[in-house]
Amino acid sequence: YDSSTERRKPLFDLLSRAGVAESGLEGLLSVSKTKSRKSSAEDWLRQADNLERNRLWAHAEKAFLKGGDEKRALEAGGRRLCDEAAVAPKEARSAAFHHAAIAFMLCASREPEERARGVSLVRAARIWCAAASFASSSRAAGFYARAGEVLRDGVDPPRLVDALSCFVGAAEQTPKDKMAWATAQGLAARALQDSGADAERLPAALHPPSAL
């Protein structure tokens, strides 16, 4: 953070309350450990929970890793990348959102509980749609298609209408790609058959996704 003492004071106060301050990550547990005892995994995870509650994603990510919880480290890392993408120059946002989506996909792969896994997968799909909005046409098509595949094939039950919206977005980015349009049309037929109460959302799904 800023080298000016006055300008950094609010952040310093926040980090100090979280047990971080200027001493960095290695000093996270200084208030609770003695010099003769190394920090245990439980110590790191307890501190990581506190950092996560304070939305200090970068510190939480490292602390979860120190505690051996890769899944939660990936989640914190994904959130960190989303925050960085939101303030990055426009030309850098697509890549940052893409990396965040991958982090949530990896988080989902380590999640044993089906509902929580689905939450991470849907989050990854949403982030790929955000990446698409800052990407070139060819890359945007790929991001939309990935999001659509996750929503169609990765979650249970499938989110067919949202997946259709993503595949339409992919097709519109590459209008000469007949396969992309065929994928969208095939899913539209499946969504119409299977969506039930979501059928009324189908007309809106025939446009690229703004937010899932």
mmCIF file with all atom_site columns, C-alpha atoms in Angstrom:
data_model
loop_
_atom_site.group_PDB
_atom_site.id
_atom_site.type_symbol
_atom_site.label_atom_id
_atom_site.label_alt_id
_atom_site.label_comp_id
_atom_site.label_asym_id
_atom_site.label_entity_id
_atom_site.label_seq_id
_atom_site.pdbx_PDB_ins_code
_atom_site.Cartn_x
_atom_site.Cartn_y
_atom_site.Cartn_z
_atom_site.occupancy
_atom_site.B_iso_or_equiv
_atom_site.pdbx_formal_charge
_atom_site.auth_seq_id
_atom_site.auth_comp_id
_atom_site.auth_asym_id
_atom_site.auth_atom_id
_atom_site.pdbx_PDB_model_num
ATOM 1   C CA . TYR A 1 1   ? 0.000   0.000   0.000   1.00 0.00 ? 1   TYR A CA 1
ATOM 2   C CA . ASP A 1 2   ? 0.966   3.654   -0.197  1.00 0.00 ? 2   ASP A CA 1
ATOM 3   C CA . SER A 1 3   ? 4.263   4.670   1.364   1.00 0.00 ? 3   SER A CA 1
ATOM 4   C CA . SER A 1 4   ? 2.729   7.844   2.826   1.00 0.00 ? 4   SER A CA 1
ATOM 5   C CA . THR A 1 5   ? 1.883   7.216   6.491   1.00 0.00 ? 5   THR A CA 1
ATOM 6   C CA . GLU A 1 6   ? -1.163  9.483   6.451   1.00 0.00 ? 6   GLU A CA 1
ATOM 7   C CA . ARG A 1 7   ? -2.586  8.149   3.209   1.00 0.00 ? 7   ARG A CA 1
ATOM 8   C CA . ARG A 1 8   ? -2.218  4.539   4.236   1.00 0.00 ? 8   ARG A CA 1
ATOM 9   C CA . LYS A 1 9   ? -3.505  4.959   7.803   1.00 0.00 ? 9   LYS A CA 1
ATOM 10  C CA . PRO A 1 10  ? -7.074  3.655   7.177   1.00 0.00 ? 10  PRO A CA 1
ATOM 11  C CA . LEU A 1 11  ? -5.733  0.531   5.484   1.00 0.00 ? 11  LEU A CA 1
ATOM 12  C CA . PHE A 1 12  ? -3.042  0.127   8.140   1.00 0.00 ? 12  PHE A CA 1
ATOM 13  C CA . ASP A 1 13  ? -5.698  0.318   10.883  1.00 0.00 ? 13  ASP A CA 1
ATOM 14  C CA . LEU A 1 14  ? -7.776  -2.328  9.086   1.00 0.00 ? 14  LEU A CA 1
ATOM 15  C CA . LEU A 1 15  ? -4.822  -4.642  8.651   1.00 0.00 ? 15  LEU A CA 1
ATOM 16  C CA . SER A 1 16  ? -3.746  -4.080  12.222  1.00 0.00 ? 16  SER A CA 1
ATOM 17  C CA . ARG A 1 17  ? -7.161  -5.149  13.497  1.00 0.00 ? 17  ARG A CA 1
ATOM 18  C CA . ALA A 1 18  ? -6.913  -8.242  11.294  1.00 0.00 ? 18  ALA A CA 1
ATOM 19  C CA . GLY A 1 19  ? -3.527  -9.080  12.809  1.00 0.00 ? 19  GLY A CA 1
ATOM 20  C CA . VAL A 1 20  ? -1.541  -8.325  9.663   1.00 0.00 ? 20  VAL A CA 1
ATOM 21  C CA . ALA A 1 21  ? -0.178  -4.758  9.925   1.00 0.00 ? 21  ALA A CA 1
ATOM 22  C CA . GLU A 1 22  ? 3.200   -4.110  8.373   1.00 0.00 ? 22  GLU A CA 1
ATOM 23  C CA . SER A 1 23  ? 4.789   -7.323  9.535   1.00 0.00 ? 23  SER A CA 1
ATOM 24  C CA . GLY A 1 24  ? 3.270   -9.185  6.584   1.00 0.00 ? 24  GLY A CA 1
ATOM 25  C CA . LEU A 1 25  ? 1.840   -12.645 6.366   1.00 0.00 ? 25  LEU A CA 1
ATOM 26  C CA . GLU A 1 26  ? 4.473   -14.262 8.584   1.00 0.00 ? 26  GLU A CA 1
ATOM 27  C CA . GLY A 1 27  ? 3.301   -12.051 11.447  1.00 0.00 ? 27  GLY A CA 1
ATOM 28  C CA . LEU A 1 28  ? -0.352  -12.926 11.126  1.00 0.00 ? 28  LEU A CA 1
ATOM 29  C CA . LEU A 1 29  ? -0.403  -15.000 14.290  1.00 0.00 ? 29  LEU A CA 1
ATOM 30  C CA . SER A 1 30  ? 1.922   -12.899 16.430  1.00 0.00 ? 30  SER A CA 1
ATOM 31  C CA . VAL A 1 31  ? -0.793  -12.120 18.959  1.00 0.00 ? 31  VAL A CA 1
ATOM 32  C CA . SER A 1 32  ? -1.561  -15.759 19.658  1.00 0.00 ? 32  SER A CA 1
ATOM 33  C CA . LYS A 1 33  ? 1.683   -17.695 19.260  1.00 0.00 ? 33  LYS A CA 1
ATOM 34  C CA . THR A 1 34  ? 4.875   -17.864 21.237  1.00 0.00 ? 34  THR A CA 1
ATOM 35  C CA . LYS A 1 35  ? 8.348   -17.816 19.777  1.00 0.00 ? 35  LYS A CA 1
ATOM 36  C CA . SER A 1 36  ? 8.833   -21.422 20.767  1.00 0.00 ? 36  SER A CA 1
ATOM 37  C CA . ARG A 1 37  ? 5.819   -22.732 18.852  1.00 0.00 ? 37  ARG A CA 1
ATOM 38  C CA . LYS A 1 38  ? 5.309   -22.751 15.112  1.00 0.00 ? 38  LYS A CA 1
ATOM 39  C CA . SER A 1 39  ? 1.888   -21.916 13.721  1.00 0.00 ? 39  SER A CA 1
ATOM 40  C CA . SER A 1 40  ? -0.278  -24.977 13.236  1.00 0.00 ? 40  SER A CA 1
ATOM 41  C CA . ALA A 1 41  ? -2.631  -25.577 10.322  1.00 0.00 ? 41  ALA A CA 1
ATOM 42  C CA . GLU A 1 42  ? -5.499  -24.764 12.668  1.00 0.00 ? 42  GLU A CA 1
ATOM 43  C CA . ASP A 1 43  ? -3.877  -21.409 13.513  1.00 0.00 ? 43  ASP A CA 1
ATOM 44  C CA . TRP A 1 44  ? -3.574  -20.515 9.843   1.00 0.00 ? 44  TRP A CA 1
ATOM 45  C CA . LEU A 1 45  ? -7.137  -21.556 9.048   1.00 0.00 ? 45  LEU A CA 1
ATOM 46  C CA . ARG A 1 46  ? -8.510  -19.605 11.995  1.00 0.00 ? 46  ARG A CA 1
ATOM 47  C CA . GLN A 1 47  ? -6.657  -16.518 10.816  1.00 0.00 ? 47  GLN A CA 1
ATOM 48  C CA . ALA A 1 48  ? -7.738  -17.166 7.223   1.00 0.00 ? 48  ALA A CA 1
ATOM 49  C CA . ASP A 1 49  ? -11.389 -17.175 8.313   1.00 0.00 ? 49  ASP A CA 1
ATOM 50  C CA . ASN A 1 50  ? -10.869 -13.773 9.922   1.00 0.00 ? 50  ASN A CA 1
ATOM 51  C CA . LEU A 1 51  ? -9.147  -12.371 6.840   1.00 0.00 ? 51  LEU A CA 1
ATOM 52  C CA . GLU A 1 52  ? -11.915 -13.725 4.616   1.00 0.00 ? 52  GLU A CA 1
ATOM 53  C CA . ARG A 1 53  ? -14.575 -12.060 6.753   1.00 0.00 ? 53  ARG A CA 1
ATOM 54  C CA . ASN A 1 54  ? -12.705 -8.785  6.276   1.00 0.00 ? 54  ASN A CA 1
ATOM 55  C CA . ARG A 1 55  ? -12.533 -9.385  2.504   1.00 0.00 ? 55  ARG A CA 1
ATOM 56  C CA . LEU A 1 56  ? -8.727  -9.361  2.550   1.00 0.00 ? 56  LEU A CA 1
ATOM 57  C CA . TRP A 1 57  ? -8.659  -11.915 -0.218  1.00 0.00 ? 57  TRP A CA 1
ATOM 58  C CA . ALA A 1 58  ? -4.930  -11.977 -0.982  1.00 0.00 ? 58  ALA A CA 1
ATOM 59  C CA . HIS A 1 59  ? -3.963  -12.556 2.657   1.00 0.00 ? 59  HIS A CA 1
ATOM 60  C CA . ALA A 1 60  ? -6.797  -15.070 3.121   1.00 0.00 ? 60  ALA A CA 1
ATOM 61  C CA . GLU A 1 61  ? -5.667  -16.966 0.020   1.00 0.00 ? 61  GLU A CA 1
ATOM 62  C CA . LYS A 1 62  ? -2.136  -17.350 1.388   1.00 0.00 ? 62  LYS A CA 1
ATOM 63  C CA . ALA A 1 63  ? -3.323  -18.225 4.879   1.00 0.00 ? 63  ALA A CA 1
ATOM 64  C CA . PHE A 1 64  ? -5.645  -20.942 3.559   1.00 0.00 ? 64  PHE A CA 1
ATOM 65  C CA . LEU A 1 65  ? -2.709  -22.389 1.643   1.00 0.00 ? 65  LEU A CA 1
ATOM 66  C CA . LYS A 1 66  ? -0.589  -22.333 4.799   1.00 0.00 ? 66  LYS A CA 1
ATOM 67  C CA . GLY A 1 67  ? -3.412  -24.178 6.553   1.00 0.00 ? 67  GLY A CA 1
ATOM 68  C CA . GLY A 1 68  ? -3.690  -26.779 3.808   1.00 0.00 ? 68  GLY A CA 1
ATOM 69  C CA . ASP A 1 69  ? -7.159  -25.837 2.517   1.00 0.00 ? 69  ASP A CA 1
ATOM 70  C CA . GLU A 1 70  ? -6.643  -25.562 -1.244  1.00 0.00 ? 70  GLU A CA 1
ATOM 71  C CA . LYS A 1 71  ? -10.341 -25.267 -2.043  1.00 0.00 ? 71  LYS A CA 1
ATOM 72  C CA . ARG A 1 72  ? -10.876 -22.178 0.074   1.00 0.00 ? 72  ARG A CA 1
ATOM 73  C CA . ALA A 1 73  ? -7.552  -20.735 -1.104  1.00 0.00 ? 73  ALA A CA 1
ATOM 74  C CA . LEU A 1 74  ? -8.807  -21.031 -4.679  1.00 0.00 ? 74  LEU A CA 1
ATOM 75  C CA . GLU A 1 75  ? -12.085 -19.346 -3.748  1.00 0.00 ? 75  GLU A CA 1
ATOM 76  C CA . ALA A 1 76  ? -10.260 -16.469 -2.058  1.00 0.00 ? 76  ALA A CA 1
ATOM 77  C CA . GLY A 1 77  ? -7.925  -16.241 -5.044  1.00 0.00 ? 77  GLY A CA 1
ATOM 78  C CA . GLY A 1 78  ? -10.868 -16.110 -7.425  1.00 0.00 ? 78  GLY A CA 1
ATOM 79  C CA . ARG A 1 79  ? -12.435 -13.277 -5.459  1.00 0.00 ? 79  ARG A CA 1
ATOM 80  C CA . ARG A 1 80  ? -9.100  -11.443 -5.404  1.00 0.00 ? 80  ARG A CA 1
ATOM 81  C CA . LEU A 1 81  ? -8.816  -11.743 -9.182  1.00 0.00 ? 81  LEU A CA 1
ATOM 82  C CA . CYS A 1 82  ? -12.381 -10.468 -9.642  1.00 0.00 ? 82  CYS A CA 1
ATOM 83  C CA . ASP A 1 83  ? -11.623 -7.404  -7.530  1.00 0.00 ? 83  ASP A CA 1
ATOM 84  C CA . GLU A 1 84  ? -8.405  -6.809  -9.477  1.00 0.00 ? 84  GLU A CA 1
ATOM 85  C CA . ALA A 1 85  ? -10.248 -7.190  -12.779 1.00 0.00 ? 85  ALA A CA 1
ATOM 86  C CA . ALA A 1 86  ? -12.855 -4.632  -11.766 1.00 0.00 ? 86  ALA A CA 1
ATOM 87  C CA . VAL A 1 87  ? -10.223 -1.895  -11.409 1.00 0.00 ? 87  VAL A CA 1
ATOM 88  C CA . ALA A 1 88  ? -7.794  -3.050  -14.103 1.00 0.00 ? 88  ALA A CA 1
ATOM 89  C CA . PRO A 1 89  ? -7.362  -1.217  -17.418 1.00 0.00 ? 89  PRO A CA 1
ATOM 90  C CA . LYS A 1 90  ? -9.992  -2.380  -19.883 1.00 0.00 ? 90  LYS A CA 1
ATOM 91  C CA . GLU A 1 91  ? -7.478  -4.270  -21.991 1.00 0.00 ? 91  GLU A CA 1
ATOM 92  C CA . ALA A 1 92  ? -6.455  -6.362  -18.956 1.00 0.00 ? 92  ALA A CA 1
ATOM 93  C CA . ARG A 1 93  ? -9.893  -7.139  -17.554 1.00 0.00 ? 93  ARG A CA 1
ATOM 94  C CA . SER A 1 94  ? -10.744 -10.062 -19.803 1.00 0.00 ? 94  SER A CA 1
ATOM 95  C CA . ALA A 1 95  ? -7.644  -12.049 -18.810 1.00 0.00 ? 95  ALA A CA 1
ATOM 96  C CA . ALA A 1 96  ? -8.134  -11.321 -15.115 1.00 0.00 ? 96  ALA A CA 1
ATOM 97  C CA . PHE A 1 97  ? -11.772 -12.433 -15.196 1.00 0.00 ? 97  PHE A CA 1
ATOM 98  C CA . HIS A 1 98  ? -10.757 -15.540 -17.164 1.00 0.00 ? 98  HIS A CA 1
ATOM 99  C CA . HIS A 1 99  ? -8.216  -16.493 -14.497 1.00 0.00 ? 99  HIS A CA 1
ATOM 100 C CA . ALA A 1 100 ? -10.830 -15.905 -11.784 1.00 0.00 ? 100 ALA A CA 1
ATOM 101 C CA . ALA A 1 101 ? -13.253 -18.237 -13.580 1.00 0.00 ? 101 ALA A CA 1
ATOM 102 C CA . ILE A 1 102 ? -10.585 -20.935 -13.728 1.00 0.00 ? 102 ILE A CA 1
ATOM 103 C CA . ALA A 1 103 ? -9.978  -20.513 -9.988  1.00 0.00 ? 103 ALA A CA 1
ATOM 104 C CA . PHE A 1 104 ? -13.666 -21.150 -9.278  1.00 0.00 ? 104 PHE A CA 1
ATOM 105 C CA . MET A 1 105 ? -13.692 -24.152 -11.618 1.00 0.00 ? 105 MET A CA 1
ATOM 106 C CA . LEU A 1 106 ? -10.760 -25.623 -9.685  1.00 0.00 ? 106 LEU A CA 1
ATOM 107 C CA . CYS A 1 107 ? -12.545 -24.780 -6.440  1.00 0.00 ? 107 CYS A CA 1
ATOM 108 C CA . ALA A 1 108 ? -15.606 -26.705 -7.679  1.00 0.00 ? 108 ALA A CA 1
ATOM 109 C CA . SER A 1 109 ? -13.451 -29.712 -8.569  1.00 0.00 ? 109 SER A CA 1
ATOM 110 C CA . ARG A 1 110 ? -12.351 -29.928 -4.930  1.00 0.00 ? 110 ARG A CA 1
ATOM 111 C CA . GLU A 1 111 ? -15.839 -29.466 -3.474  1.00 0.00 ? 111 GLU A CA 1
ATOM 112 C CA . PRO A 1 112 ? -17.400 -32.756 -2.228  1.00 0.00 ? 112 PRO A CA 1
ATOM 113 C CA . GLU A 1 113 ? -20.835 -31.272 -1.562  1.00 0.00 ? 113 GLU A CA 1
ATOM 114 C CA . GLU A 1 114 ? -22.988 -31.052 -4.695  1.00 0.00 ? 114 GLU A CA 1
ATOM 115 C CA . ARG A 1 115 ? -24.840 -27.838 -3.875  1.00 0.00 ? 115 ARG A CA 1
ATOM 116 C CA . ALA A 1 116 ? -21.658 -25.943 -3.007  1.00 0.00 ? 116 ALA A CA 1
ATOM 117 C CA . ARG A 1 117 ? -20.004 -27.317 -6.144  1.00 0.00 ? 117 ARG A CA 1
ATOM 118 C CA . GLY A 1 118 ? -22.883 -25.984 -8.208  1.00 0.00 ? 118 GLY A CA 1
ATOM 119 C CA . VAL A 1 119 ? -22.521 -22.529 -6.648  1.00 0.00 ? 119 VAL A CA 1
ATOM 120 C CA . SER A 1 120 ? -18.854 -22.398 -7.658  1.00 0.00 ? 120 SER A CA 1
ATOM 121 C CA . LEU A 1 121 ? -19.642 -23.593 -11.180 1.00 0.00 ? 121 LEU A CA 1
ATOM 122 C CA . VAL A 1 122 ? -22.361 -21.003 -11.712 1.00 0.00 ? 122 VAL A CA 1
ATOM 123 C CA . ARG A 1 123 ? -20.014 -18.321 -10.379 1.00 0.00 ? 123 ARG A CA 1
ATOM 124 C CA . ALA A 1 124 ? -17.358 -19.423 -12.884 1.00 0.00 ? 124 ALA A CA 1
ATOM 125 C CA . ALA A 1 125 ? -19.897 -19.195 -15.715 1.00 0.00 ? 125 ALA A CA 1
ATOM 126 C CA . ARG A 1 126 ? -20.919 -15.692 -14.680 1.00 0.00 ? 126 ARG A CA 1
ATOM 127 C CA . ILE A 1 127 ? -17.306 -14.587 -14.550 1.00 0.00 ? 127 ILE A CA 1
ATOM 128 C CA . TRP A 1 128 ? -16.628 -15.981 -18.041 1.00 0.00 ? 128 TRP A CA 1
ATOM 129 C CA . CYS A 1 129 ? -19.540 -13.894 -19.284 1.00 0.00 ? 129 CYS A CA 1
ATOM 130 C CA . ALA A 1 130 ? -17.896 -10.868 -17.662 1.00 0.00 ? 130 ALA A CA 1
ATOM 131 C CA . ALA A 1 131 ? -14.619 -11.789 -19.370 1.00 0.00 ? 131 ALA A CA 1
ATOM 132 C CA . ALA A 1 132 ? -16.428 -11.972 -22.705 1.00 0.00 ? 132 ALA A CA 1
ATOM 133 C CA . SER A 1 133 ? -17.681 -8.403  -22.391 1.00 0.00 ? 133 SER A CA 1
ATOM 134 C CA . PHE A 1 134 ? -14.076 -7.112  -22.454 1.00 0.00 ? 134 PHE A CA 1
ATOM 135 C CA . ALA A 1 135 ? -12.623 -9.549  -25.008 1.00 0.00 ? 135 ALA A CA 1
ATOM 136 C CA . SER A 1 136 ? -12.170 -9.593  -28.761 1.00 0.00 ? 136 SER A CA 1
ATOM 137 C CA . SER A 1 137 ? -14.919 -11.316 -30.725 1.00 0.00 ? 137 SER A CA 1
ATOM 138 C CA . SER A 1 138 ? -13.108 -14.635 -31.105 1.00 0.00 ? 138 SER A CA 1
ATOM 139 C CA . ARG A 1 139 ? -12.095 -14.807 -27.449 1.00 0.00 ? 139 ARG A CA 1
ATOM 140 C CA . ALA A 1 140 ? -15.529 -13.631 -26.310 1.00 0.00 ? 140 ALA A CA 1
ATOM 141 C CA . ALA A 1 141 ? -17.112 -16.471 -28.268 1.00 0.00 ? 141 ALA A CA 1
ATOM 142 C CA . GLY A 1 142 ? -14.886 -18.944 -26.432 1.00 0.00 ? 142 GLY A CA 1
ATOM 143 C CA . PHE A 1 143 ? -15.726 -17.480 -23.038 1.00 0.00 ? 143 PHE A CA 1
ATOM 144 C CA . TYR A 1 144 ? -19.472 -17.555 -23.726 1.00 0.00 ? 144 TYR A CA 1
ATOM 145 C CA . ALA A 1 145 ? -19.210 -21.135 -24.971 1.00 0.00 ? 145 ALA A CA 1
ATOM 146 C CA . ARG A 1 146 ? -17.336 -22.227 -21.846 1.00 0.00 ? 146 ARG A CA 1
ATOM 147 C CA . ALA A 1 147 ? -19.967 -20.615 -19.662 1.00 0.00 ? 147 ALA A CA 1
ATOM 148 C CA . GLY A 1 148 ? -22.696 -22.355 -21.642 1.00 0.00 ? 148 GLY A CA 1
ATOM 149 C CA . GLU A 1 149 ? -21.010 -25.739 -21.333 1.00 0.00 ? 149 GLU A CA 1
ATOM 150 C CA . VAL A 1 150 ? -20.701 -25.354 -17.563 1.00 0.00 ? 150 VAL A CA 1
ATOM 151 C CA . LEU A 1 151 ? -24.368 -24.413 -17.184 1.00 0.00 ? 151 LEU A CA 1
ATOM 152 C CA . ARG A 1 152 ? -25.542 -27.156 -19.554 1.00 0.00 ? 152 ARG A CA 1
ATOM 153 C CA . ASP A 1 153 ? -23.287 -30.019 -18.479 1.00 0.00 ? 153 ASP A CA 1
ATOM 154 C CA . GLY A 1 154 ? -21.736 -29.130 -15.130 1.00 0.00 ? 154 GLY A CA 1
ATOM 155 C CA . VAL A 1 155 ? -24.601 -28.276 -12.782 1.00 0.00 ? 155 VAL A CA 1
ATOM 156 C CA . ASP A 1 156 ? -27.453 -30.454 -11.597 1.00 0.00 ? 156 ASP A CA 1
ATOM 157 C CA . PRO A 1 157 ? -30.118 -29.714 -12.615 1.00 0.00 ? 157 PRO A CA 1
ATOM 158 C CA . PRO A 1 158 ? -28.816 -28.092 -15.825 1.00 0.00 ? 158 PRO A CA 1
ATOM 159 C CA . ARG A 1 159 ? -29.532 -24.382 -16.251 1.00 0.00 ? 159 ARG A CA 1
ATOM 160 C CA . LEU A 1 160 ? -30.611 -24.774 -19.851 1.00 0.00 ? 160 LEU A CA 1
ATOM 161 C CA . VAL A 1 161 ? -32.095 -21.332 -20.406 1.00 0.00 ? 161 VAL A CA 1
ATOM 162 C CA . ASP A 1 162 ? -29.023 -19.576 -19.049 1.00 0.00 ? 162 ASP A CA 1
ATOM 163 C CA . ALA A 1 163 ? -26.803 -21.931 -21.063 1.00 0.00 ? 163 ALA A CA 1
ATOM 164 C CA . LEU A 1 164 ? -28.791 -21.084 -24.196 1.00 0.00 ? 164 LEU A CA 1
ATOM 165 C CA . SER A 1 165 ? -28.201 -17.380 -23.597 1.00 0.00 ? 165 SER A CA 1
ATOM 166 C CA . CYS A 1 166 ? -24.447 -18.053 -23.398 1.00 0.00 ? 166 CYS A CA 1
ATOM 167 C CA . PHE A 1 167 ? -24.404 -20.106 -26.619 1.00 0.00 ? 167 PHE A CA 1
ATOM 168 C CA . VAL A 1 168 ? -26.375 -17.385 -28.409 1.00 0.00 ? 168 VAL A CA 1
ATOM 169 C CA . GLY A 1 169 ? -23.757 -14.921 -27.192 1.00 0.00 ? 169 GLY A CA 1
ATOM 170 C CA . ALA A 1 170 ? -21.015 -17.145 -28.602 1.00 0.00 ? 170 ALA A CA 1
ATOM 171 C CA . ALA A 1 171 ? -22.795 -17.445 -31.953 1.00 0.00 ? 171 ALA A CA 1
ATOM 172 C CA . GLU A 1 172 ? -23.347 -13.703 -32.256 1.00 0.00 ? 172 GLU A CA 1
ATOM 173 C CA . GLN A 1 173 ? -19.632 -13.094 -31.769 1.00 0.00 ? 173 GLN A CA 1
ATOM 174 C CA . THR A 1 174 ? -18.862 -15.340 -34.752 1.00 0.00 ? 174 THR A CA 1
ATOM 175 C CA . PRO A 1 175 ? -21.934 -15.008 -37.007 1.00 0.00 ? 175 PRO A CA 1
ATOM 176 C CA . LYS A 1 176 ? -20.402 -17.096 -39.822 1.00 0.00 ? 176 LYS A CA 1
ATOM 177 C CA . ASP A 1 177 ? -19.797 -20.071 -37.536 1.00 0.00 ? 177 ASP A CA 1
ATOM 178 C CA . LYS A 1 178 ? -22.617 -22.448 -38.480 1.00 0.00 ? 178 LYS A CA 1
ATOM 179 C CA . MET A 1 179 ? -21.672 -24.900 -35.736 1.00 0.00 ? 179 MET A CA 1
ATOM 180 C CA . ALA A 1 180 ? -22.110 -22.237 -33.060 1.00 0.00 ? 180 ALA A CA 1
ATOM 181 C CA . TRP A 1 181 ? -25.606 -21.434 -34.312 1.00 0.00 ? 181 TRP A CA 1
ATOM 182 C CA . ALA A 1 182 ? -26.460 -25.137 -34.560 1.00 0.00 ? 182 ALA A CA 1
ATOM 183 C CA . THR A 1 183 ? -25.419 -25.614 -30.931 1.00 0.00 ? 183 THR A CA 1
ATOM 184 C CA . ALA A 1 184 ? -27.631 -22.726 -29.855 1.00 0.00 ? 184 ALA A CA 1
ATOM 185 C CA . GLN A 1 185 ? -30.591 -23.975 -31.897 1.00 0.00 ? 185 GLN A CA 1
ATOM 186 C CA . GLY A 1 186 ? -30.265 -27.507 -30.562 1.00 0.00 ? 186 GLY A CA 1
ATOM 187 C CA . LEU A 1 187 ? -30.187 -26.275 -26.996 1.00 0.00 ? 187 LEU A CA 1
ATOM 188 C CA . ALA A 1 188 ? -33.180 -24.025 -27.622 1.00 0.00 ? 188 ALA A CA 1
ATOM 189 C CA . ALA A 1 189 ? -35.219 -27.094 -28.597 1.00 0.00 ? 189 ALA A CA 1
ATOM 190 C CA . ARG A 1 190 ? -34.020 -28.974 -25.520 1.00 0.00 ? 190 ARG A CA 1
ATOM 191 C CA . ALA A 1 191 ? -34.706 -26.000 -23.253 1.00 0.00 ? 191 ALA A CA 1
ATOM 192 C CA . LEU A 1 192 ? -38.216 -25.628 -24.650 1.00 0.00 ? 192 LEU A CA 1
ATOM 193 C CA . GLN A 1 193 ? -38.879 -29.284 -23.901 1.00 0.00 ? 193 GLN A CA 1
ATOM 194 C CA . ASP A 1 194 ? -37.263 -29.431 -20.466 1.00 0.00 ? 194 ASP A CA 1
ATOM 195 C CA . SER A 1 195 ? -37.422 -25.970 -18.954 1.00 0.00 ? 195 SER A CA 1
ATOM 196 C CA . GLY A 1 196 ? -40.969 -26.151 -17.572 1.00 0.00 ? 196 GLY A CA 1
ATOM 197 C CA . ALA A 1 197 ? -41.599 -22.996 -15.588 1.00 0.00 ? 197 ALA A CA 1
ATOM 198 C CA . ASP A 1 198 ? -38.569 -21.379 -17.264 1.00 0.00 ? 198 ASP A CA 1
ATOM 199 C CA . ALA A 1 199 ? -40.201 -21.514 -20.689 1.00 0.00 ? 199 ALA A CA 1
ATOM 200 C CA . GLU A 1 200 ? -41.317 -17.895 -20.375 1.00 0.00 ? 200 GLU A CA 1
ATOM 201 C CA . ARG A 1 201 ? -37.631 -16.909 -20.143 1.00 0.00 ? 201 ARG A CA 1
ATOM 202 C CA . LEU A 1 202 ? -36.742 -18.426 -23.519 1.00 0.00 ? 202 LEU A CA 1
ATOM 203 C CA . PRO A 1 203 ? -37.293 -15.254 -25.610 1.00 0.00 ? 203 PRO A CA 1
ATOM 204 C CA . ALA A 1 204 ? -34.891 -13.329 -23.376 1.00 0.00 ? 204 ALA A CA 1
ATOM 205 C CA . ALA A 1 205 ? -32.387 -16.177 -23.642 1.00 0.00 ? 205 ALA A CA 1
ATOM 206 C CA . LEU A 1 206 ? -32.108 -15.592 -27.379 1.00 0.00 ? 206 LEU A CA 1
ATOM 207 C CA . HIS A 1 207 ? -29.828 -12.657 -26.599 1.00 0.00 ? 207 HIS A CA 1
ATOM 208 C CA . PRO A 1 208 ? -26.284 -12.669 -25.160 1.00 0.00 ? 208 PRO A CA 1
ATOM 209 C CA . PRO A 1 209 ? -26.218 -12.788 -21.354 1.00 0.00 ? 209 PRO A CA 1
ATOM 210 C CA . SER A 1 210 ? -25.844 -9.555  -19.424 1.00 0.00 ? 210 SER A CA 1
ATOM 211 C CA . ALA A 1 211 ? -26.122 -11.239 -16.024 1.00 0.00 ? 211 ALA A CA 1
ATOM 212 C CA . LEU A 1 212 ? -27.097 -14.798 -15.211 1.00 0.00 ? 212 LEU A CA 1
#
